[in-house]
Coordinates of C-alpha atoms and ligand atoms in Angstrom, one line a residue:
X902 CA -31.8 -25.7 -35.5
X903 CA -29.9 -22.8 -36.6
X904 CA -30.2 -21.2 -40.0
X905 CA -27.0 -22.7 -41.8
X906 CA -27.4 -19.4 -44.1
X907 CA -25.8 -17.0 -41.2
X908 CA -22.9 -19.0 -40.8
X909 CA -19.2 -18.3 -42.9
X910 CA -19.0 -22.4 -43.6
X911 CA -22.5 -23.9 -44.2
X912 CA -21.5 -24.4 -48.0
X913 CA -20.7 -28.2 -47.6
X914 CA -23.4 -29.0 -44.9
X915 CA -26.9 -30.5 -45.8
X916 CA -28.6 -29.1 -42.6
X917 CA -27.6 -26.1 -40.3
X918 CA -25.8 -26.8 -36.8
X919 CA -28.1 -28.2 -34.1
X920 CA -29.4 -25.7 -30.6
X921 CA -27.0 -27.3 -28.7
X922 CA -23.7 -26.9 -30.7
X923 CA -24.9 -23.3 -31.3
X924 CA -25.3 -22.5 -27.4
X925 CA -21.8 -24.1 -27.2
X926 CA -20.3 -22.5 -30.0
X927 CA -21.5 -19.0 -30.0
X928 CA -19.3 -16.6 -28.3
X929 CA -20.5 -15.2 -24.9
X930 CA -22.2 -11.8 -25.2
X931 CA -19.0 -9.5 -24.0
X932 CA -16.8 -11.2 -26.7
X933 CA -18.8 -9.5 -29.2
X934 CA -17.4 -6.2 -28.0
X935 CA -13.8 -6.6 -29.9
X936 CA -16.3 -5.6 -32.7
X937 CA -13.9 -2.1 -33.1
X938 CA -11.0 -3.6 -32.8
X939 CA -12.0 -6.4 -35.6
X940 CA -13.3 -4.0 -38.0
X941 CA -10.3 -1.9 -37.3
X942 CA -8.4 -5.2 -38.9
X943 CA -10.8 -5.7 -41.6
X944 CA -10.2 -1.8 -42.8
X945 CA -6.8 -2.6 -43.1
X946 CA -7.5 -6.1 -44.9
X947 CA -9.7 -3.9 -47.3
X948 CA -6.5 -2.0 -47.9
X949 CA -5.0 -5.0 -48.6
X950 CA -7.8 -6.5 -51.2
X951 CA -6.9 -3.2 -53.1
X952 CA -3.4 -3.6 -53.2
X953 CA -4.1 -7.3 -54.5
X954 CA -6.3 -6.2 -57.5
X955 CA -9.5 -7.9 -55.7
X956 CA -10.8 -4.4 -55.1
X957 CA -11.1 -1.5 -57.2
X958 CA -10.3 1.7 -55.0
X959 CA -13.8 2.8 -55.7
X960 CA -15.0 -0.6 -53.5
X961 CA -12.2 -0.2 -50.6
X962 CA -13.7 3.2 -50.1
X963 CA -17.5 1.8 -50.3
X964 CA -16.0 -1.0 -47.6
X965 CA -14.2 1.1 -45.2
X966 CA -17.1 3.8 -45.1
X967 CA -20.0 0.7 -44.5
X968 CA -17.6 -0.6 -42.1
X969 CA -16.9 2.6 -39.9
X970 CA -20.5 3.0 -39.8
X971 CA -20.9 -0.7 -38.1
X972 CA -18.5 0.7 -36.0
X973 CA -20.4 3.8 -34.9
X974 CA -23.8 1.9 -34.6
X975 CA -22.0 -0.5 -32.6
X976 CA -20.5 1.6 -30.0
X977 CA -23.8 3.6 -29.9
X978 CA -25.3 0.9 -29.1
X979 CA -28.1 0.5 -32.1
X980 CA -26.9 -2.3 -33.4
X981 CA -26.6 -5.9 -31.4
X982 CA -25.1 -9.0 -32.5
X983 CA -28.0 -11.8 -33.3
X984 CA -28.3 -15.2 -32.1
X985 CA -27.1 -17.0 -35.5
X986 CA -23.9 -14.6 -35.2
X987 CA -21.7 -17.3 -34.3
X988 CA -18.8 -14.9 -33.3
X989 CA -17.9 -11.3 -33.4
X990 CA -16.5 -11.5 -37.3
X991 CA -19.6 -13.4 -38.5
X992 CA -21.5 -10.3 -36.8
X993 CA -19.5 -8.0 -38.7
X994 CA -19.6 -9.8 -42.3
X995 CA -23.5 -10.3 -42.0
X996 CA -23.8 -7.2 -41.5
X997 CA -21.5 -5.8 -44.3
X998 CA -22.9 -8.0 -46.7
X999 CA -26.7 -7.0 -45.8
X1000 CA -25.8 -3.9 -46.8
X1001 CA -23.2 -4.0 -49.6
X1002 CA -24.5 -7.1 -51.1
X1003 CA -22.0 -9.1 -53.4
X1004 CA -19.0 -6.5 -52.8
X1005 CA -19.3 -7.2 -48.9
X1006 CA -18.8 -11.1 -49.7
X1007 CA -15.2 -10.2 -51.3
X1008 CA -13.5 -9.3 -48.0
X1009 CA -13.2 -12.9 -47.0
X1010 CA -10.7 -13.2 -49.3
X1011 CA -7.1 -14.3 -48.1
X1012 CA -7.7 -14.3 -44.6
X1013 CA -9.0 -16.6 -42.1
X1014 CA -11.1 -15.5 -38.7
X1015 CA -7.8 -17.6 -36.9
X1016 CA -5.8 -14.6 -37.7
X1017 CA -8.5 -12.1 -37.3
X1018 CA -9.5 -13.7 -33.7
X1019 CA -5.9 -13.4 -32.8
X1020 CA -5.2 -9.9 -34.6
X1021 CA -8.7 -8.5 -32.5
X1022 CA -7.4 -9.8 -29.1
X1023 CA -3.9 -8.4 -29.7
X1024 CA -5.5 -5.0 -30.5
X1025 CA -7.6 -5.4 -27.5
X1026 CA -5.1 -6.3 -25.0
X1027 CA -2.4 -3.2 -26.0
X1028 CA -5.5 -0.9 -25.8
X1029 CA -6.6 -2.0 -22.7
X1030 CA -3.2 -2.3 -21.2
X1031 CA -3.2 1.1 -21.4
X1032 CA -6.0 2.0 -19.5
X1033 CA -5.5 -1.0 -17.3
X1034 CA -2.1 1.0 -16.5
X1035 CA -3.5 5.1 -16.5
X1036 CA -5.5 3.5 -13.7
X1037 CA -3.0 1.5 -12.2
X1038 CA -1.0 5.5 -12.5
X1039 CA -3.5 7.1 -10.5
X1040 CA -3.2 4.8 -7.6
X1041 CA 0.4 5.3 -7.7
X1042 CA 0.2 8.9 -7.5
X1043 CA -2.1 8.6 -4.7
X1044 CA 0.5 6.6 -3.1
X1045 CA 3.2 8.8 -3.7
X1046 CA 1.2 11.9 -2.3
X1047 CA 0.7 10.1 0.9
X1048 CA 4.2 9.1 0.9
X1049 CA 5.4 12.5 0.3
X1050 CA 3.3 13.7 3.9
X1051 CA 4.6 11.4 5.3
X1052 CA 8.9 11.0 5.2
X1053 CA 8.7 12.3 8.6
X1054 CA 6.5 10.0 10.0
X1055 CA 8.2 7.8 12.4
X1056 CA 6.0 4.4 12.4
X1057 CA 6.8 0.8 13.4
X1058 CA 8.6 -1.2 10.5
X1059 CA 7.8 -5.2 10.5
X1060 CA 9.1 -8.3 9.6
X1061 CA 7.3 -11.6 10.2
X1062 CA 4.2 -9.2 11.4
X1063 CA 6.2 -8.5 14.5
X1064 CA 7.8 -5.1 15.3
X1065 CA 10.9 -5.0 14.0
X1066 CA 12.4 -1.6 13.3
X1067 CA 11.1 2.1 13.1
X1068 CA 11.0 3.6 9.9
X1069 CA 9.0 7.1 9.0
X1070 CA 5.6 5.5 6.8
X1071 CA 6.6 6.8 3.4
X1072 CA 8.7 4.2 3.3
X1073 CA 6.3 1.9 3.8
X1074 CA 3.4 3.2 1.5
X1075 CA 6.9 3.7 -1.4
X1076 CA 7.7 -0.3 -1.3
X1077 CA 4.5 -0.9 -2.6
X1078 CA 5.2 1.7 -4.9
X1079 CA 8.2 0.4 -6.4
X1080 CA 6.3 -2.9 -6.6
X1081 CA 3.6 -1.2 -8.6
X1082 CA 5.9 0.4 -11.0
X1083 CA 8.0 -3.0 -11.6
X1084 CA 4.3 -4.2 -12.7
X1085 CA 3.9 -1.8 -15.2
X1086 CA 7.4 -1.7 -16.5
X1087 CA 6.7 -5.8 -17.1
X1088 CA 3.7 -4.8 -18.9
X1089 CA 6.2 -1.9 -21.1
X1090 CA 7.8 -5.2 -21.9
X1091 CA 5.5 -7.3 -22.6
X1092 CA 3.9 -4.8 -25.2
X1093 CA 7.3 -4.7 -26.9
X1094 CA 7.0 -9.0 -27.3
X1095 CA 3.2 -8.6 -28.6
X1096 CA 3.1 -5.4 -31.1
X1097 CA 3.7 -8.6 -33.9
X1098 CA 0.9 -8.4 -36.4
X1099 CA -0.7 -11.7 -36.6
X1100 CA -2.9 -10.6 -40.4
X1101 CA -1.7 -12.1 -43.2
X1102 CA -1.3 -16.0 -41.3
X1103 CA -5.0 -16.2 -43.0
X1104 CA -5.3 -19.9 -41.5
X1105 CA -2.5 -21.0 -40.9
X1106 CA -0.1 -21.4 -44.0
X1107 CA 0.1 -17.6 -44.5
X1108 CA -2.0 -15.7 -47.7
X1109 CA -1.9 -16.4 -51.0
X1110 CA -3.4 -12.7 -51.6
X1111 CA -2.5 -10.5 -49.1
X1112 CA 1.1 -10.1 -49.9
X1113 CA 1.9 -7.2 -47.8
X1114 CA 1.0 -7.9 -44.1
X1115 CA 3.7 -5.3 -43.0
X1116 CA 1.4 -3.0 -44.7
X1117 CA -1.4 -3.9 -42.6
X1118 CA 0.7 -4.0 -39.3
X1119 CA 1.6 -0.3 -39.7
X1120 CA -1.3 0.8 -40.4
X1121 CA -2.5 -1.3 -37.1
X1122 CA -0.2 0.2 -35.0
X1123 CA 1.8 -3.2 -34.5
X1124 CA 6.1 -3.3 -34.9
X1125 CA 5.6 -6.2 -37.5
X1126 CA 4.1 -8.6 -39.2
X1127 CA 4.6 -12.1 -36.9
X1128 CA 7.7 -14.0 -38.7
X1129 CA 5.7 -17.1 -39.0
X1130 CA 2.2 -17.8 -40.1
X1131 CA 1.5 -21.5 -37.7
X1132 CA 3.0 -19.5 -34.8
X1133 CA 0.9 -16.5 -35.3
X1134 CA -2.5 -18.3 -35.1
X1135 CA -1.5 -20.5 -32.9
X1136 CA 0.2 -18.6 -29.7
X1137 CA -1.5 -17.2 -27.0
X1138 CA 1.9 -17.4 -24.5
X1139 CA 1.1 -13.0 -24.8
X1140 CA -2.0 -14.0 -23.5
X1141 CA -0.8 -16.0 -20.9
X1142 CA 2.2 -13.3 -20.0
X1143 CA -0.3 -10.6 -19.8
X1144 CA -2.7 -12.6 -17.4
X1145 CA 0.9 -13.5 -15.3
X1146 CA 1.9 -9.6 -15.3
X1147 CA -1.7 -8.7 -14.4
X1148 CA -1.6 -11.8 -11.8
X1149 CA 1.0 -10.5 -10.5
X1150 CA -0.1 -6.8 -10.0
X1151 CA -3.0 -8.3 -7.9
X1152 CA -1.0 -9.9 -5.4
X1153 CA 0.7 -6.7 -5.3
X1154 CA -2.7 -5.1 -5.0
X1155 CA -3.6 -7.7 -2.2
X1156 CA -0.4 -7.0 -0.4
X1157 CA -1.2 -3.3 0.4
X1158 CA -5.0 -4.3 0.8
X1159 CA -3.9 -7.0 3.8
X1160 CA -1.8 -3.8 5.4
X1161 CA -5.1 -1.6 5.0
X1162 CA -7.2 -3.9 6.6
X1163 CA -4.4 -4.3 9.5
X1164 CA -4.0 -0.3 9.8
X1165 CA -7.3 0.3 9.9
X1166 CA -8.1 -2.2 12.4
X1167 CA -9.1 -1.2 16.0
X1168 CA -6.2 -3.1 17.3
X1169 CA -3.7 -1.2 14.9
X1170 CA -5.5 2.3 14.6
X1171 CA -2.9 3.6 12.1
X1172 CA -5.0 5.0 9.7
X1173 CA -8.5 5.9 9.2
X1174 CA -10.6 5.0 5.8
X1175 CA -12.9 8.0 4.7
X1176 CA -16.9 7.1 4.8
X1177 CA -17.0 7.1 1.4
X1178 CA -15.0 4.3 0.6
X1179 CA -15.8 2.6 3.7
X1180 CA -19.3 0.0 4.2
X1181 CA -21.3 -0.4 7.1
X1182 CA -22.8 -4.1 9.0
X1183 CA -26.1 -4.3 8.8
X1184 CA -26.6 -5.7 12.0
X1185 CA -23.7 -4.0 14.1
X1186 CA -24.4 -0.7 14.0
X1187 CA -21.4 0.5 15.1
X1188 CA -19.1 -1.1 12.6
X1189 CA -16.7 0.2 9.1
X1190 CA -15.4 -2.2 6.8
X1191 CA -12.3 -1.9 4.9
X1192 CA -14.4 -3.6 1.6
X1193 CA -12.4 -2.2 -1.0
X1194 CA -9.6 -3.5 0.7
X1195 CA -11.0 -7.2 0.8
X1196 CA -12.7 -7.3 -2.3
X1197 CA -9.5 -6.1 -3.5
X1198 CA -8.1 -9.0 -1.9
X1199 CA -10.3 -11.5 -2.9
X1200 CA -10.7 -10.9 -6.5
X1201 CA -7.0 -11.5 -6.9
X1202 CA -8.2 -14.6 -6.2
X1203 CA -9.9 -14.2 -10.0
X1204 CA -6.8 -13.0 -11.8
X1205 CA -4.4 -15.6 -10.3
X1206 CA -7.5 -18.3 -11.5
X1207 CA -7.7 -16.3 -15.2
X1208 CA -3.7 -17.3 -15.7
X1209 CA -4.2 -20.9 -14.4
X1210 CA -7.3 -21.2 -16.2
X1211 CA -5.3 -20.2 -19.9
X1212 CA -2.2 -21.8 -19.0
X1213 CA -4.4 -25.1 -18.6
X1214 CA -5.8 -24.6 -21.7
X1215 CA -3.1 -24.3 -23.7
X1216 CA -1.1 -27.0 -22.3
X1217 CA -0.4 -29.9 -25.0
X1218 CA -2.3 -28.2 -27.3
X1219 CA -1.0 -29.3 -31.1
X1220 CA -0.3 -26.3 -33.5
X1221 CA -1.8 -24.6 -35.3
X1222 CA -5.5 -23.1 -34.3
X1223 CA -7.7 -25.1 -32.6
X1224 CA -11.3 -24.2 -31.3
X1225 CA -9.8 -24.4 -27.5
X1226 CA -7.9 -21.2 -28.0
X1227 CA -11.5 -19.0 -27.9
X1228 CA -11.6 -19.5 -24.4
X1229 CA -8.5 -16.5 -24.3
X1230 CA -10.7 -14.1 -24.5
X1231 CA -12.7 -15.1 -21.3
X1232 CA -10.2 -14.9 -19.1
X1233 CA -8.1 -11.9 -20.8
X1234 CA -11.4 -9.9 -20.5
X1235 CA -12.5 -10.9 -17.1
X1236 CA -9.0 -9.8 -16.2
X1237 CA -8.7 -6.4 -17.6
X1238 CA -13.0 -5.6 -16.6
X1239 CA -11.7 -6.8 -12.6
X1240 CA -8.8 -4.4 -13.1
X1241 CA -10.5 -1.4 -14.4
X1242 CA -13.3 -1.9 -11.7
X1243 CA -11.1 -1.9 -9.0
X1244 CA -8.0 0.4 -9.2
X1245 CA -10.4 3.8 -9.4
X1246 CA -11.7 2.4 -6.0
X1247 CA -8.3 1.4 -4.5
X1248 CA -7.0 4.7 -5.6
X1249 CA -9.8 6.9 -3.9
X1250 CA -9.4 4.8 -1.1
X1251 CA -5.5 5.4 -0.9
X1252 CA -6.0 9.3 -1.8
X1253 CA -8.6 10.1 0.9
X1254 CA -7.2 7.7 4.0
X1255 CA -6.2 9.8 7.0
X1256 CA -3.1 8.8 8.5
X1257 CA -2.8 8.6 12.5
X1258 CA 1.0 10.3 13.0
X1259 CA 0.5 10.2 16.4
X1260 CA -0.5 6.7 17.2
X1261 CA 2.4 5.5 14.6
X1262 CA 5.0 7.3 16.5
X1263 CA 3.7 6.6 20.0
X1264 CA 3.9 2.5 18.6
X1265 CA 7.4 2.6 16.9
X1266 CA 9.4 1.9 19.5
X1267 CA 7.0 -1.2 21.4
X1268 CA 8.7 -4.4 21.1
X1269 CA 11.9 -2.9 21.8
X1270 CA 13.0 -1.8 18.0
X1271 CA 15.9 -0.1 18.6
X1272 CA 17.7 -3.0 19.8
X1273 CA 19.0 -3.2 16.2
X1274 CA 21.1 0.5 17.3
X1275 CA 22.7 -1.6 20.4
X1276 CA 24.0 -4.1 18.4
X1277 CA 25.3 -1.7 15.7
X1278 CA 26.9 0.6 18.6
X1279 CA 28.5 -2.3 19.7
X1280 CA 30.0 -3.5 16.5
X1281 CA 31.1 0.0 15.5
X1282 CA 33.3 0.2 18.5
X1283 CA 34.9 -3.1 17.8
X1284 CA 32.9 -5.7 18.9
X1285 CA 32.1 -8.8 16.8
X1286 CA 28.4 -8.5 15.6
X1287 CA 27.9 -12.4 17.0
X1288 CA 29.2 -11.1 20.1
X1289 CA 27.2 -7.6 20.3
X1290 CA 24.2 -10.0 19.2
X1291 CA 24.1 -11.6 22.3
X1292 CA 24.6 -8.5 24.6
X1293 CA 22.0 -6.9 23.2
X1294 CA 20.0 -10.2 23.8
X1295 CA 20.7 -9.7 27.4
X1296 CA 19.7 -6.3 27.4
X1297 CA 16.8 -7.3 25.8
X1298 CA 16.1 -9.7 28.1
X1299 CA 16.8 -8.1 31.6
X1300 CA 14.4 -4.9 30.0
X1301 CA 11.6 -7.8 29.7
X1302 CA 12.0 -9.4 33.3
X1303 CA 12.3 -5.3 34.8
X1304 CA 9.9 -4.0 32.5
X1305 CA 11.7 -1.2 31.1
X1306 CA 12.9 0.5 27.9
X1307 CA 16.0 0.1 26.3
X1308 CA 16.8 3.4 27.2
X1309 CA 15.6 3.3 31.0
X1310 CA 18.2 1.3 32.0
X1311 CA 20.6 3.3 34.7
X1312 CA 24.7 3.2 33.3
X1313 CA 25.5 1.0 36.4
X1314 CA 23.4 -1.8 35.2
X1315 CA 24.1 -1.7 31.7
X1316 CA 27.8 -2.5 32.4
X1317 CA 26.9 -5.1 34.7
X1318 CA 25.1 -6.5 32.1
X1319 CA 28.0 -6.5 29.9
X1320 CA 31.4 -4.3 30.2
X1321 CA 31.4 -3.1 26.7
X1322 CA 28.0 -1.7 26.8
X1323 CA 27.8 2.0 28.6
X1324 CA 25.7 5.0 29.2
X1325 CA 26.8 6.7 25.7
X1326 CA 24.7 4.0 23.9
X1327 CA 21.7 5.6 24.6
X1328 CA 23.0 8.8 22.0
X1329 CA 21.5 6.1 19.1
X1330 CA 18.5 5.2 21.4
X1331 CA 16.0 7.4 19.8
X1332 CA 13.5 7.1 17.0
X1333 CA 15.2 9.8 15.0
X1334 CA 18.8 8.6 15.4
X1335 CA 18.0 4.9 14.2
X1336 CA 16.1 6.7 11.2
X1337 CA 18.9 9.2 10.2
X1338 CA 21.5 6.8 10.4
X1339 CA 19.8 4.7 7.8
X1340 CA 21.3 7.5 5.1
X1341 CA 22.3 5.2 2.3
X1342 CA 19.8 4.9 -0.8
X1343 CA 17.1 2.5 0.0
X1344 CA 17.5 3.1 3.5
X1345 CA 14.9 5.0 5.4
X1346 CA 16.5 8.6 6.6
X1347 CA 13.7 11.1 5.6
X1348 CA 15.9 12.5 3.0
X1349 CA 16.3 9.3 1.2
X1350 CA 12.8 8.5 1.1
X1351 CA 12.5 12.0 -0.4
X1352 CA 14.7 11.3 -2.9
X1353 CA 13.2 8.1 -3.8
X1354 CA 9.7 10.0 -4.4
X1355 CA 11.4 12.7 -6.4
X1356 CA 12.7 9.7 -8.9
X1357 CA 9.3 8.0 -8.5
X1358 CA 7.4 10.9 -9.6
X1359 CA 10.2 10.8 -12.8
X1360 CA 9.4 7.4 -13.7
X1361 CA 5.5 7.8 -13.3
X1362 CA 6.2 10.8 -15.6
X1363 CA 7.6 8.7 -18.2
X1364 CA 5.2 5.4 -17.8
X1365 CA 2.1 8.2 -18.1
X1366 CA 3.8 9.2 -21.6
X1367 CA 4.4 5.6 -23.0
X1368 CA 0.5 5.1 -22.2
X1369 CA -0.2 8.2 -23.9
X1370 CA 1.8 7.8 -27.0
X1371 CA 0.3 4.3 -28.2
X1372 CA -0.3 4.5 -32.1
X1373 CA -2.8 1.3 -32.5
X1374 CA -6.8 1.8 -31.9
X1375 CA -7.8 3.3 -28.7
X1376 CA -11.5 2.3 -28.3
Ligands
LIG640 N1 -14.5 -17.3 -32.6 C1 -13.3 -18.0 -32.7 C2 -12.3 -17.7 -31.6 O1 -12.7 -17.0 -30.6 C3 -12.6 -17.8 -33.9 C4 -13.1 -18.6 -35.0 C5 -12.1 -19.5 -35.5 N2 -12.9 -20.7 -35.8 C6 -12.6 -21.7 -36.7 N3 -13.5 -22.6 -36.8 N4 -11.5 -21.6 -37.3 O2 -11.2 -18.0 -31.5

């Protein structure tokens, strides 16, 4: 049995909680790490006990400096959490009133842990996301680098993992790019939804003492105070939006890992993966794994499970708090700690891999991908595209049976194949011609894909200075 004297609501209980509600209840080990973030809100509920008359200035002061240097033995790493702690703010008030006696029991006053809880995963989640995204920054200039050696390099575009068109590889590596940056412009957004202060709900009817919860949001860093008290206990749909947006970045993240584990592959041999962030077998001697690449891969598997997992949770849940919302912070944390362990990895990975121009050019035009120019040809002198479709078919077809190129094929037989087709189609039968005439933004003409880097490099410009200029607690 657990001491009933370490807990924040023994008062009306004859006999403290059993073992087994206590392993239940307590909060895993890692949850007890929003300790900055909650004493960060229970600074600025000090200010507000001040501002209320419950405090003389003399006490805030006393408060604020015994709470800072919780902080500071905290994040040093002298001072754990104990077993009767049920959760991170009955940590923090133990310890406060151990060593401030009576005047640490007053800062319970007028609030509730349901709006601390949510207030210290609010704080935690628009740190993180910020580091979650410097990380998710680096990749993407390691992207953009290769990109940038490579808008001349003519490689083998694919739809339906079959050869489809050529295309030069920065074009390639800059859709996932562009995929990446959509991901962190969601997350932009989604800070803009969640910078609502949720102090001041207390438990769920709002606080009869402190009266000025703007107060405490500015000095939190947050927008606001949230508009209503029920909702702001009660909502975790941020929660839930940030696991989607994060979700989502690892099926981005899987996307390009699936490629990197085709390029690399003996059967590809498109790029090679430095030894560093390569692993060996050890029973085949001769083998290297793409592992950051399939771990990558996998643990999206994780991220996609943490959104399910809330989602489920909070799915005919009645307002206002209820004990089921503490399971947030599992997934919100496993989801940022996968993040943060694997993007430095993918972005080494991406920075140091060794791109085969060679084999990529020498593999761009197999599976006849310039059949696309035929048809065009055709169509621009007048033919209907339904029509050029099918002579290029043919073409297609007779190259297959007389194993030959498109452009092998002697001017006699292309005619016999089909009047309207003639020697001067083989001017737009080259790797470069079917790349330069793709000059239209989006398209994949070297100069386009340049330009597409030069605005990617201004965006990644601007989404490194919104991570930089975050005004809440950076921990
Ligand atoms: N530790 C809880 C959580 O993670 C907060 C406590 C609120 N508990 C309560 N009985 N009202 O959400």
């Amino acid at each position: 049995m657990s001491d009933k004297a370490d807990l924040l609501w023994g008062g009306r209980f004859k006999s403290g909680p059993s073992e087994a509600l206590t392993k239940l209840s307590r909060s895993p080990e890692y949850y007890f790490d929003l300790a900055p973030y909650d004493i960060a809100g229970s600074k600025a509920h000090a200010h507000e006990l001040e501002r209320a008359g419950l405090l003389l200035q003399s006490e805030t002061e006393k408060m604020v400096e015994t709470l800072e240097q919780i902080d500071l033995e905290y994040r040093a790493g002298t001072l754990k959490a104990k077993w009767g702690d049920e959760d991170v703010h009955t940590f923090i008030e133990r310890e406060l009133t151990e060593r401030l006696g009576d005047l640490g029991g007053k800062l319970r006053a007028g609030r509730s842990r349901n709006d601390q809880t949510a207030n210290d995963l609010k704080l935690y989640l628009r740190d993180q996301s910020r580091k979650v995204l410097a990380q998710l920054l680096l990749l993407q200039d390691a992207l953009v680098q290769q990109a940038a050696k490579h808008t001349e390099t003519i490689a083998p575009g694919f739809t339906h993992l079959q050869q489809a068109q050529p295309i030069v590889f920065g074009h390639q590596l800059m859709a996932h790019v562009q995929a990446f940056a959509r991901d962190i412009s969601r997350l932009q957004d989604w800070d803009e939804r969640t910078a609502y202060c949720p102090l001041g709900a207390a438990a769920m009817a709002g606080s009869a003492i402190a009266l000025h919860p703007e107060l405490s949001a500015k000095e939190l860093g947050y927008t606001a105070p949230c508009e209503n008290s029920i909702d702001a206990v009660a909502s975790r749909d941020h929660v839930a939006e940030f696991l989607f947006v994060t979700g989502m970045l690892s099926v981005h993240l899987s996307r390009l890992c699936e490629e990197v584990c085709l390029w690399a592959s003996r059967q590809f041999r498109w790029v090679n993966i430095h030894d560093s962030y390569s692993t060996g077998s050890s029973i085949m001697p001769q083998k290297k794994n793409p592992d950051i690449a399939e771990l990558t891969r996998g643990r999206s598997g994780r991220l996609i499970g943490n959104l399910m997992g809330l989602m489920t949770t909070l799915k005919a849940m009645p307002l206002s708090y209820n004990r089921d919302l503490s399971e947030d912070k599992r997934h919100a944390i496993d989801s940022v700690e996968t993040l943060l362990t694997i993007l430095p990895a993918m972005s080494g990975m991406i920075a140091t891999m060794e791109v085969n121009v060679d084999e990529l050019r020498s593999q761009a035009p197999e599976g006849f991908t310039l059949a696309t120019e035929v048809a065009d040809w055709l169509a621009k002198s007048g033919v209907p595209f339904k029509v050029a479709h099918e002579i290029t078919g043919n073409l297609v077809k007779y190259c297959e049976e007389k194993n030959l190129q498109l452009w092998e094929v002697d001017d006699q037989e292309l005619i016999r194949i089909d009047e309207r087709l003639n020697g001067d189609v083989k001017s737009v039968l080259t790797l470069e011609a079917a790349i330069k005439l793709r000059s239209a933004t989006g398209g994949t003409a070297p100069e386009q894909v340049q330009k597409q880097i030069q605005n990617m490099k201004v965006v990644i410009e601007s989404q490194k200075n919104w991570c930089e200029a975050y005004a809440g607690l950076r921990v």
